[in-house]
């Protein structure tokens, strides 16, 4: 039996080619389907009253995504020389880079399957198949995420994270003054902040400060956050969404256990199993020196880090801006005097 260059028998190779030709033949059963079935395949709406426009739009998007997938795979394949993956250069090639069958062989998948993938056929590629193709094509993380999205695979691979804070972040936070700004991790620990944030949240500027502990474990009279129930649920839901990515980290379990034991409110919200992402909204911040301040809370994630994100507080109007300016103009001892007086009066120690 004669064997091809990739170690496959010729009969097997011809069967694969025949299968492709039959699939693409105009006499395929697709051409004999009913108008409704053809509509489902092509995404063409039946009429304005039929309620099919959303289906058509989704199909159009999927068809375009598959076309983009094929173009992306071809472009990555063309960038890799055979010698780069341990293959001999071989005879003169009509196209640059690897051949389809070489990519399939190196990825451990069938040539027909990879061909369909590159042709944008409506097939379901698993994460394992995409991972193998990504390794063969030497894709970096951004390219791998792009591949997953084009292939309609929902489980986008997690990004590699930095263990250290980006060195320019403290400077950025300082430049945001007079707007209070803070860098949090996904457990709501305060990692860095500017002077305006320290003035607005004096109890959250110390080492090991945690916003969730402050929100759920601080008496209402001393709590800088005037949260409603929905705000608190959203915070817990964000924590839940991040928690699943750190199931092997004992510090996460310790924080959740601590909060559940100390706060029945947190425990109830945690038991709801809600998940969410941070959203921009209005927060009312309580400070004894100037009263309540209504602030826009703007959040920005840092994709290169492990779930870290920046919160920026900006006054909602000129009145609130005046109160914030007044607070920031105070000397630290004047600003903290009503805080200390309240603690001595209502929460004496010893």
PDB file of N, CA, C and O in Angstrom, residues 13-77:
ATOM      1  N   UNK A  13      -6.845   8.806   2.010  1.00  0.00           N
ATOM      2  CA  UNK A  13      -6.757  10.183   1.536  1.00  0.00           C
ATOM      3  C   UNK A  13      -7.854  10.469   0.502  1.00  0.00           C
ATOM      4  O   UNK A  13      -8.532  11.484   0.548  1.00  0.00           O
ATOM      5  N   UNK A  14      -8.059   9.515  -0.447  1.00  0.00           N
ATOM      6  CA  UNK A  14      -9.068   9.739  -1.471  1.00  0.00           C
ATOM      7  C   UNK A  14     -10.476   9.742  -0.885  1.00  0.00           C
ATOM      8  O   UNK A  14     -11.355  10.459  -1.354  1.00  0.00           O
ATOM      9  N   UNK A  15     -10.701   8.956   0.164  1.00  0.00           N
ATOM     10  CA  UNK A  15     -12.006   8.973   0.830  1.00  0.00           C
ATOM     11  C   UNK A  15     -12.278  10.338   1.436  1.00  0.00           C
ATOM     12  O   UNK A  15     -13.405  10.858   1.385  1.00  0.00           O
ATOM     13  N   UNK A  16     -11.246  10.943   2.035  1.00  0.00           N
ATOM     14  CA  UNK A  16     -11.411  12.268   2.633  1.00  0.00           C
ATOM     15  C   UNK A  16     -11.728  13.301   1.561  1.00  0.00           C
ATOM     16  O   UNK A  16     -12.611  14.153   1.734  1.00  0.00           O
ATOM     17  N   UNK A  17     -11.024  13.244   0.445  1.00  0.00           N
ATOM     18  CA  UNK A  17     -11.277  14.187  -0.642  1.00  0.00           C
ATOM     19  C   UNK A  17     -12.682  14.005  -1.187  1.00  0.00           C
ATOM     20  O   UNK A  17     -13.420  14.969  -1.430  1.00  0.00           O
ATOM     21  N   UNK A  18     -13.090  12.726  -1.355  1.00  0.00           N
ATOM     22  CA  UNK A  18     -14.436  12.443  -1.856  1.00  0.00           C
ATOM     23  C   UNK A  18     -15.491  12.981  -0.912  1.00  0.00           C
ATOM     24  O   UNK A  18     -16.510  13.535  -1.342  1.00  0.00           O
ATOM     25  N   UNK A  19     -15.230  12.847   0.381  1.00  0.00           N
ATOM     26  CA  UNK A  19     -16.186  13.349   1.373  1.00  0.00           C
ATOM     27  C   UNK A  19     -16.343  14.858   1.260  1.00  0.00           C
ATOM     28  O   UNK A  19     -17.444  15.393   1.351  1.00  0.00           O
ATOM     29  N   UNK A  20     -15.249  15.553   1.040  1.00  0.00           N
ATOM     30  CA  UNK A  20     -15.302  17.008   0.875  1.00  0.00           C
ATOM     31  C   UNK A  20     -16.079  17.378  -0.380  1.00  0.00           C
ATOM     32  O   UNK A  20     -16.901  18.301  -0.378  1.00  0.00           O
ATOM     33  N   UNK A  21     -15.841  16.667  -1.478  1.00  0.00           N
ATOM     34  CA  UNK A  21     -16.519  16.988  -2.726  1.00  0.00           C
ATOM     35  C   UNK A  21     -18.016  16.766  -2.608  1.00  0.00           C
ATOM     36  O   UNK A  21     -18.829  17.556  -3.088  1.00  0.00           O
ATOM     37  N   UNK A  22     -18.404  15.667  -1.946  1.00  0.00           N
ATOM     38  CA  UNK A  22     -19.830  15.387  -1.775  1.00  0.00           C
ATOM     39  C   UNK A  22     -20.488  16.467  -0.942  1.00  0.00           C
ATOM     40  O   UNK A  22     -21.588  16.926  -1.215  1.00  0.00           O
ATOM     41  N   UNK A  23     -19.790  16.907   0.108  1.00  0.00           N
ATOM     42  CA  UNK A  23     -20.352  17.923   1.008  1.00  0.00           C
ATOM     43  C   UNK A  23     -20.566  19.230   0.280  1.00  0.00           C
ATOM     44  O   UNK A  23     -21.538  19.946   0.511  1.00  0.00           O
ATOM     45  N   UNK A  24     -19.647  19.576  -0.649  1.00  0.00           N
ATOM     46  CA  UNK A  24     -19.737  20.850  -1.331  1.00  0.00           C
ATOM     47  C   UNK A  24     -20.543  20.772  -2.627  1.00  0.00           C
ATOM     48  O   UNK A  24     -20.766  21.773  -3.291  1.00  0.00           O
ATOM     49  N   UNK A  25     -20.992  19.578  -2.998  1.00  0.00           N
ATOM     50  CA  UNK A  25     -21.687  19.407  -4.271  1.00  0.00           C
ATOM     51  C   UNK A  25     -22.986  20.185  -4.286  1.00  0.00           C
ATOM     52  O   UNK A  25     -23.715  20.210  -3.303  1.00  0.00           O
ATOM     53  N   UNK A  26     -23.340  20.835  -5.414  1.00  0.00           N
ATOM     54  CA  UNK A  26     -24.605  21.535  -5.507  1.00  0.00           C
ATOM     55  C   UNK A  26     -25.793  20.592  -5.437  1.00  0.00           C
ATOM     56  O   UNK A  26     -26.920  21.017  -5.242  1.00  0.00           O
ATOM     57  N   UNK A  27     -25.531  19.275  -5.586  1.00  0.00           N
ATOM     58  CA  UNK A  27     -26.631  18.317  -5.507  1.00  0.00           C
ATOM     59  C   UNK A  27     -26.791  17.789  -4.095  1.00  0.00           C
ATOM     60  O   UNK A  27     -27.476  16.809  -3.850  1.00  0.00           O
ATOM     61  N   UNK A  28     -26.109  18.472  -3.134  1.00  0.00           N
ATOM     62  CA  UNK A  28     -26.229  18.096  -1.733  1.00  0.00           C
ATOM     63  C   UNK A  28     -27.670  18.257  -1.293  1.00  0.00           C
ATOM     64  O   UNK A  28     -28.414  19.073  -1.830  1.00  0.00           O
ATOM     65  N   UNK A  29     -28.118  17.479  -0.279  1.00  0.00           N
ATOM     66  CA  UNK A  29     -29.484  17.598   0.212  1.00  0.00           C
ATOM     67  C   UNK A  29     -29.857  19.007   0.620  1.00  0.00           C
ATOM     68  O   UNK A  29     -31.033  19.339   0.691  1.00  0.00           O
ATOM     69  N   UNK A  30     -28.874  19.866   0.932  1.00  0.00           N
ATOM     70  CA  UNK A  30     -29.204  21.233   1.321  1.00  0.00           C
ATOM     71  C   UNK A  30     -30.017  21.924   0.242  1.00  0.00           C
ATOM     72  O   UNK A  30     -30.953  22.677   0.526  1.00  0.00           O
ATOM     73  N   UNK A  31     -29.685  21.660  -1.034  1.00  0.00           N
ATOM     74  CA  UNK A  31     -30.358  22.349  -2.122  1.00  0.00           C
ATOM     75  C   UNK A  31     -31.789  21.870  -2.313  1.00  0.00           C
ATOM     76  O   UNK A  31     -32.569  22.486  -3.013  1.00  0.00           O
ATOM     77  N   UNK A  32     -32.155  20.731  -1.702  1.00  0.00           N
ATOM     78  CA  UNK A  32     -33.494  20.202  -1.869  1.00  0.00           C
ATOM     79  C   UNK A  32     -34.358  20.425  -0.632  1.00  0.00           C
ATOM     80  O   UNK A  32     -35.407  19.841  -0.485  1.00  0.00           O
ATOM     81  N   UNK A  33     -33.878  21.261   0.305  1.00  0.00           N
ATOM     82  CA  UNK A  33     -34.641  21.488   1.523  1.00  0.00           C
ATOM     83  C   UNK A  33     -35.808  22.422   1.256  1.00  0.00           C
ATOM     84  O   UNK A  33     -35.833  23.160   0.288  1.00  0.00           O
ATOM     85  N   UNK A  34     -36.745  22.401   2.214  1.00  0.00           N
ATOM     86  CA  UNK A  34     -37.898  23.288   2.111  1.00  0.00           C
ATOM     87  C   UNK A  34     -37.463  24.730   2.260  1.00  0.00           C
ATOM     88  O   UNK A  34     -36.351  25.020   2.710  1.00  0.00           O
ATOM     89  N   UNK A  35     -38.379  25.652   1.892  1.00  0.00           N
ATOM     90  CA  UNK A  35     -38.060  27.070   2.041  1.00  0.00           C
ATOM     91  C   UNK A  35     -37.742  27.422   3.473  1.00  0.00           C
ATOM     92  O   UNK A  35     -36.846  28.219   3.751  1.00  0.00           O
ATOM     93  N   UNK A  36     -38.441  26.825   4.433  1.00  0.00           N
ATOM     94  CA  UNK A  36     -38.195  27.139   5.850  1.00  0.00           C
ATOM     95  C   UNK A  36     -36.818  26.629   6.265  1.00  0.00           C
ATOM     96  O   UNK A  36     -36.057  27.321   6.947  1.00  0.00           O
ATOM     97  N   UNK A  37     -36.465  25.383   5.837  1.00  0.00           N
ATOM     98  CA  UNK A  37     -35.154  24.867   6.183  1.00  0.00           C
ATOM     99  C   UNK A  37     -34.061  25.699   5.537  1.00  0.00           C
ATOM    100  O   UNK A  37     -33.019  25.965   6.138  1.00  0.00           O
ATOM    101  N   UNK A  38     -34.275  26.102   4.294  1.00  0.00           N
ATOM    102  CA  UNK A  38     -33.286  26.940   3.615  1.00  0.00           C
ATOM    103  C   UNK A  38     -33.135  28.274   4.337  1.00  0.00           C
ATOM    104  O   UNK A  38     -32.034  28.790   4.476  1.00  0.00           O
ATOM    105  N   UNK A  39     -34.248  28.785   4.830  1.00  0.00           N
ATOM    106  CA  UNK A  39     -34.184  30.030   5.613  1.00  0.00           C
ATOM    107  C   UNK A  39     -33.304  29.861   6.839  1.00  0.00           C
ATOM    108  O   UNK A  39     -32.487  30.719   7.187  1.00  0.00           O
ATOM    109  N   UNK A  40     -33.443  28.718   7.516  1.00  0.00           N
ATOM    110  CA  UNK A  40     -32.641  28.496   8.720  1.00  0.00           C
ATOM    111  C   UNK A  40     -31.164  28.424   8.390  1.00  0.00           C
ATOM    112  O   UNK A  40     -30.320  28.866   9.164  1.00  0.00           O
ATOM    113  N   UNK A  41     -30.813  27.856   7.240  1.00  0.00           N
ATOM    114  CA  UNK A  41     -29.410  27.736   6.878  1.00  0.00           C
ATOM    115  C   UNK A  41     -28.815  29.045   6.404  1.00  0.00           C
ATOM    116  O   UNK A  41     -27.658  29.343   6.656  1.00  0.00           O
ATOM    117  N   UNK A  42     -29.607  29.831   5.680  1.00  0.00           N
ATOM    118  CA  UNK A  42     -29.055  31.034   5.072  1.00  0.00           C
ATOM    119  C   UNK A  42     -29.265  32.269   5.900  1.00  0.00           C
ATOM    120  O   UNK A  42     -28.591  33.279   5.717  1.00  0.00           O
ATOM    121  N   UNK A  43     -30.235  32.215   6.842  1.00  0.00           N
ATOM    122  CA  UNK A  43     -30.494  33.394   7.655  1.00  0.00           C
ATOM    123  C   UNK A  43     -31.378  34.397   6.966  1.00  0.00           C
ATOM    124  O   UNK A  43     -31.491  35.531   7.402  1.00  0.00           O
ATOM    125  N   UNK A  44     -32.043  34.023   5.846  1.00  0.00           N
ATOM    126  CA  UNK A  44     -32.909  34.958   5.141  1.00  0.00           C
ATOM    127  C   UNK A  44     -34.253  35.001   5.835  1.00  0.00           C
ATOM    128  O   UNK A  44     -34.866  33.963   6.072  1.00  0.00           O
ATOM    129  N   UNK A  45     -34.733  36.185   6.189  1.00  0.00           N
ATOM    130  CA  UNK A  45     -36.011  36.307   6.893  1.00  0.00           C
ATOM    131  C   UNK A  45     -37.161  35.931   5.990  1.00  0.00           C
ATOM    132  O   UNK A  45     -37.148  36.170   4.786  1.00  0.00           O
ATOM    133  N   UNK A  46     -38.222  35.330   6.579  1.00  0.00           N
ATOM    134  CA  UNK A  46     -39.367  34.900   5.775  1.00  0.00           C
ATOM    135  C   UNK A  46     -40.275  36.076   5.454  1.00  0.00           C
ATOM    136  O   UNK A  46     -40.652  36.300   4.327  1.00  0.00           O
ATOM    137  N   UNK A  47     -40.670  36.830   6.476  1.00  0.00           N
ATOM    138  CA  UNK A  47     -41.439  38.046   6.255  1.00  0.00           C
ATOM    139  C   UNK A  47     -41.396  38.884   7.519  1.00  0.00           C
ATOM    140  O   UNK A  47     -40.883  38.455   8.549  1.00  0.00           O
ATOM    141  N   UNK A  48     -41.945  40.077   7.444  1.00  0.00           N
ATOM    142  CA  UNK A  48     -41.855  40.998   8.573  1.00  0.00           C
ATOM    143  C   UNK A  48     -42.660  40.519   9.762  1.00  0.00           C
ATOM    144  O   UNK A  48     -42.390  40.902  10.898  1.00  0.00           O
ATOM    145  N   UNK A  49     -43.705  39.710   9.514  1.00  0.00           N
ATOM    146  CA  UNK A  49     -44.565  39.265  10.596  1.00  0.00           C
ATOM    147  C   UNK A  49     -44.188  37.892  11.124  1.00  0.00           C
ATOM    148  O   UNK A  49     -44.816  37.403  12.063  1.00  0.00           O
ATOM    149  N   UNK A  50     -43.224  37.271  10.519  1.00  0.00           N
ATOM    150  CA  UNK A  50     -42.903  35.906  10.896  1.00  0.00           C
ATOM    151  C   UNK A  50     -42.021  35.787  12.113  1.00  0.00           C
ATOM    152  O   UNK A  50     -41.797  34.711  12.625  1.00  0.00           O
ATOM    153  N   UNK A  51     -41.469  36.888  12.575  1.00  0.00           N
ATOM    154  CA  UNK A  51     -40.625  36.865  13.761  1.00  0.00           C
ATOM    155  C   UNK A  51     -39.308  36.159  13.555  1.00  0.00           C
ATOM    156  O   UNK A  51     -38.745  35.621  14.496  1.00  0.00           O
ATOM    157  N   UNK A  52     -38.796  36.116  12.338  1.00  0.00           N
ATOM    158  CA  UNK A  52     -37.583  35.373  12.050  1.00  0.00           C
ATOM    159  C   UNK A  52     -36.359  36.252  11.886  1.00  0.00           C
ATOM    160  O   UNK A  52     -35.280  35.752  11.632  1.00  0.00           O
ATOM    161  N   UNK A  53     -36.509  37.557  12.026  1.00  0.00           N
ATOM    162  CA  UNK A  53     -35.375  38.444  11.749  1.00  0.00           C
ATOM    163  C   UNK A  53     -34.235  38.229  12.723  1.00  0.00           C
ATOM    164  O   UNK A  53     -33.072  38.280  12.342  1.00  0.00           O
ATOM    165  N   UNK A  54     -34.541  37.959  14.011  1.00  0.00           N
ATOM    166  CA  UNK A  54     -33.481  37.734  14.987  1.00  0.00           C
ATOM    167  C   UNK A  54     -32.684  36.489  14.642  1.00  0.00           C
ATOM    168  O   UNK A  54     -31.458  36.461  14.759  1.00  0.00           O
ATOM    169  N   UNK A  55     -33.402  35.426  14.215  1.00  0.00           N
ATOM    170  CA  UNK A  55     -32.707  34.204  13.812  1.00  0.00           C
ATOM    171  C   UNK A  55     -31.798  34.481  12.624  1.00  0.00           C
ATOM    172  O   UNK A  55     -30.649  34.034  12.568  1.00  0.00           O
ATOM    173  N   UNK A  56     -32.328  35.246  11.662  1.00  0.00           N
ATOM    174  CA  UNK A  56     -31.521  35.590  10.498  1.00  0.00           C
ATOM    175  C   UNK A  56     -30.295  36.378  10.874  1.00  0.00           C
ATOM    176  O   UNK A  56     -29.200  36.123  10.358  1.00  0.00           O
ATOM    177  N   UNK A  57     -30.438  37.342  11.776  1.00  0.00           N
ATOM    178  CA  UNK A  57     -29.300  38.147  12.206  1.00  0.00           C
ATOM    179  C   UNK A  57     -28.239  37.278  12.869  1.00  0.00           C
ATOM    180  O   UNK A  57     -27.044  37.431  12.629  1.00  0.00           O
ATOM    181  N   UNK A  58     -28.690  36.350  13.732  1.00  0.00           N
ATOM    182  CA  UNK A  58     -27.731  35.487  14.418  1.00  0.00           C
ATOM    183  C   UNK A  58     -27.000  34.588  13.431  1.00  0.00           C
ATOM    184  O   UNK A  58     -25.802  34.365  13.550  1.00  0.00           O
ATOM    185  N   UNK A  59     -27.725  34.076  12.439  1.00  0.00           N
ATOM    186  CA  UNK A  59     -27.083  33.225  11.453  1.00  0.00           C
ATOM    187  C   UNK A  59     -26.092  34.020  10.612  1.00  0.00           C
ATOM    188  O   UNK A  59     -25.022  33.534  10.268  1.00  0.00           O
ATOM    189  N   UNK A  60     -26.457  35.246  10.273  1.00  0.00           N
ATOM    190  CA  UNK A  60     -25.548  36.088   9.504  1.00  0.00           C
ATOM    191  C   UNK A  60     -24.257  36.330  10.275  1.00  0.00           C
ATOM    192  O   UNK A  60     -23.161  36.275   9.719  1.00  0.00           O
ATOM    193  N   UNK A  61     -24.386  36.579  11.567  1.00  0.00           N
ATOM    194  CA  UNK A  61     -23.202  36.791  12.407  1.00  0.00           C
ATOM    195  C   UNK A  61     -22.350  35.530  12.454  1.00  0.00           C
ATOM    196  O   UNK A  61     -21.117  35.584  12.354  1.00  0.00           O
ATOM    197  N   UNK A  62     -23.003  34.365  12.605  1.00  0.00           N
ATOM    198  CA  UNK A  62     -22.244  33.114  12.665  1.00  0.00           C
ATOM    199  C   UNK A  62     -21.519  32.827  11.353  1.00  0.00           C
ATOM    200  O   UNK A  62     -20.368  32.378  11.352  1.00  0.00           O
ATOM    201  N   UNK A  63     -22.202  33.078  10.239  1.00  0.00           N
ATOM    202  CA  UNK A  63     -21.561  32.867   8.935  1.00  0.00           C
ATOM    203  C   UNK A  63     -20.349  33.782   8.788  1.00  0.00           C
ATOM    204  O   UNK A  63     -19.276  33.353   8.331  1.00  0.00           O
ATOM    205  N   UNK A  64     -20.496  35.025   9.168  1.00  0.00           N
ATOM    206  CA  UNK A  64     -19.370  35.970   9.080  1.00  0.00           C
ATOM    207  C   UNK A  64     -18.241  35.558  10.015  1.00  0.00           C
ATOM    208  O   UNK A  64     -17.060  35.640   9.666  1.00  0.00           O
ATOM    209  N   UNK A  65     -18.606  35.081  11.211  1.00  0.00           N
ATOM    210  CA  UNK A  65     -17.577  34.669  12.165  1.00  0.00           C
ATOM    211  C   UNK A  65     -16.793  33.479  11.627  1.00  0.00           C
ATOM    212  O   UNK A  65     -15.570  33.398  11.781  1.00  0.00           O
ATOM    213  N   UNK A  66     -17.495  32.537  10.989  1.00  0.00           N
ATOM    214  CA  UNK A  66     -16.802  31.377  10.413  1.00  0.00           C
ATOM    215  C   UNK A  66     -15.871  31.798   9.278  1.00  0.00           C
ATOM    216  O   UNK A  66     -14.770  31.253   9.118  1.00  0.00           O
ATOM    217  N   UNK A  67     -16.323  32.762   8.466  1.00  0.00           N
ATOM    218  CA  UNK A  67     -15.457  33.261   7.396  1.00  0.00           C
ATOM    219  C   UNK A  67     -14.204  33.908   7.975  1.00  0.00           C
ATOM    220  O   UNK A  67     -13.097  33.720   7.470  1.00  0.00           O
ATOM    221  N   UNK A  68     -14.385  34.667   9.058  1.00  0.00           N
ATOM    222  CA  UNK A  68     -13.241  35.289   9.729  1.00  0.00           C
ATOM    223  C   UNK A  68     -12.321  34.226  10.326  1.00  0.00           C
ATOM    224  O   UNK A  68     -11.096  34.380  10.324  1.00  0.00           O
ATOM    225  N   UNK A  69     -12.912  33.149  10.841  1.00  0.00           N
ATOM    226  CA  UNK A  69     -12.117  32.055  11.406  1.00  0.00           C
ATOM    227  C   UNK A  69     -11.219  31.447  10.333  1.00  0.00           C
ATOM    228  O   UNK A  69     -10.024  31.232  10.564  1.00  0.00           O
ATOM    229  N   UNK A  70     -11.794  31.169   9.163  1.00  0.00           N
ATOM    230  CA  UNK A  70     -10.992  30.598   8.085  1.00  0.00           C
ATOM    231  C   UNK A  70      -9.863  31.508   7.664  1.00  0.00           C
ATOM    232  O   UNK A  70      -8.719  31.065   7.480  1.00  0.00           O
ATOM    233  N   UNK A  71     -10.160  32.798   7.511  1.00  0.00           N
ATOM    234  CA  UNK A  71      -9.127  33.753   7.109  1.00  0.00           C
ATOM    235  C   UNK A  71      -8.035  33.852   8.169  1.00  0.00           C
ATOM    236  O   UNK A  71      -6.835  33.952   7.841  1.00  0.00           O
ATOM    237  N   UNK A  72      -8.428  33.801   9.440  1.00  0.00           N
ATOM    238  CA  UNK A  72      -7.453  33.898  10.530  1.00  0.00           C
ATOM    239  C   UNK A  72      -6.529  32.682  10.532  1.00  0.00           C
ATOM    240  O   UNK A  72      -5.299  32.815  10.624  1.00  0.00           O
ATOM    241  N   UNK A  73      -7.106  31.482  10.431  1.00  0.00           N
ATOM    242  CA  UNK A  73      -6.285  30.271  10.432  1.00  0.00           C
ATOM    243  C   UNK A  73      -5.328  30.244   9.239  1.00  0.00           C
ATOM    244  O   UNK A  73      -4.159  29.866   9.371  1.00  0.00           O
ATOM    245  N   UNK A  74      -5.812  30.636   8.074  1.00  0.00           N
ATOM    246  CA  UNK A  74      -4.938  30.667   6.889  1.00  0.00           C
ATOM    247  C   UNK A  74      -3.771  31.629   7.093  1.00  0.00           C
ATOM    248  O   UNK A  74      -2.635  31.335   6.727  1.00  0.00           O
ATOM    249  N   UNK A  75      -4.062  32.796   7.678  1.00  0.00           N
ATOM    250  CA  UNK A  75      -2.998  33.791   7.873  1.00  0.00           C
ATOM    251  C   UNK A  75      -1.958  33.297   8.872  1.00  0.00           C
ATOM    252  O   UNK A  75      -0.763  33.545   8.705  1.00  0.00           O
ATOM    253  N   UNK A  76      -2.407  32.588   9.932  1.00  0.00           N
ATOM    254  CA  UNK A  76      -1.440  32.073  10.915  1.00  0.00           C
ATOM    255  C   UNK A  76      -0.634  30.923  10.312  1.00  0.00           C
ATOM    256  O   UNK A  76       0.569  30.791  10.574  1.00  0.00           O
ATOM    257  N   UNK A  77      -1.313  30.073   9.525  1.00  0.00           N
ATOM    258  CA  UNK A  77      -0.632  28.942   8.892  1.00  0.00           C
ATOM    259  C   UNK A  77       0.448  29.425   7.939  1.00  0.00           C
ATOM    260  O   UNK A  77       1.534  28.822   7.839  1.00  0.00           O
TER     261      UNK A  77
END
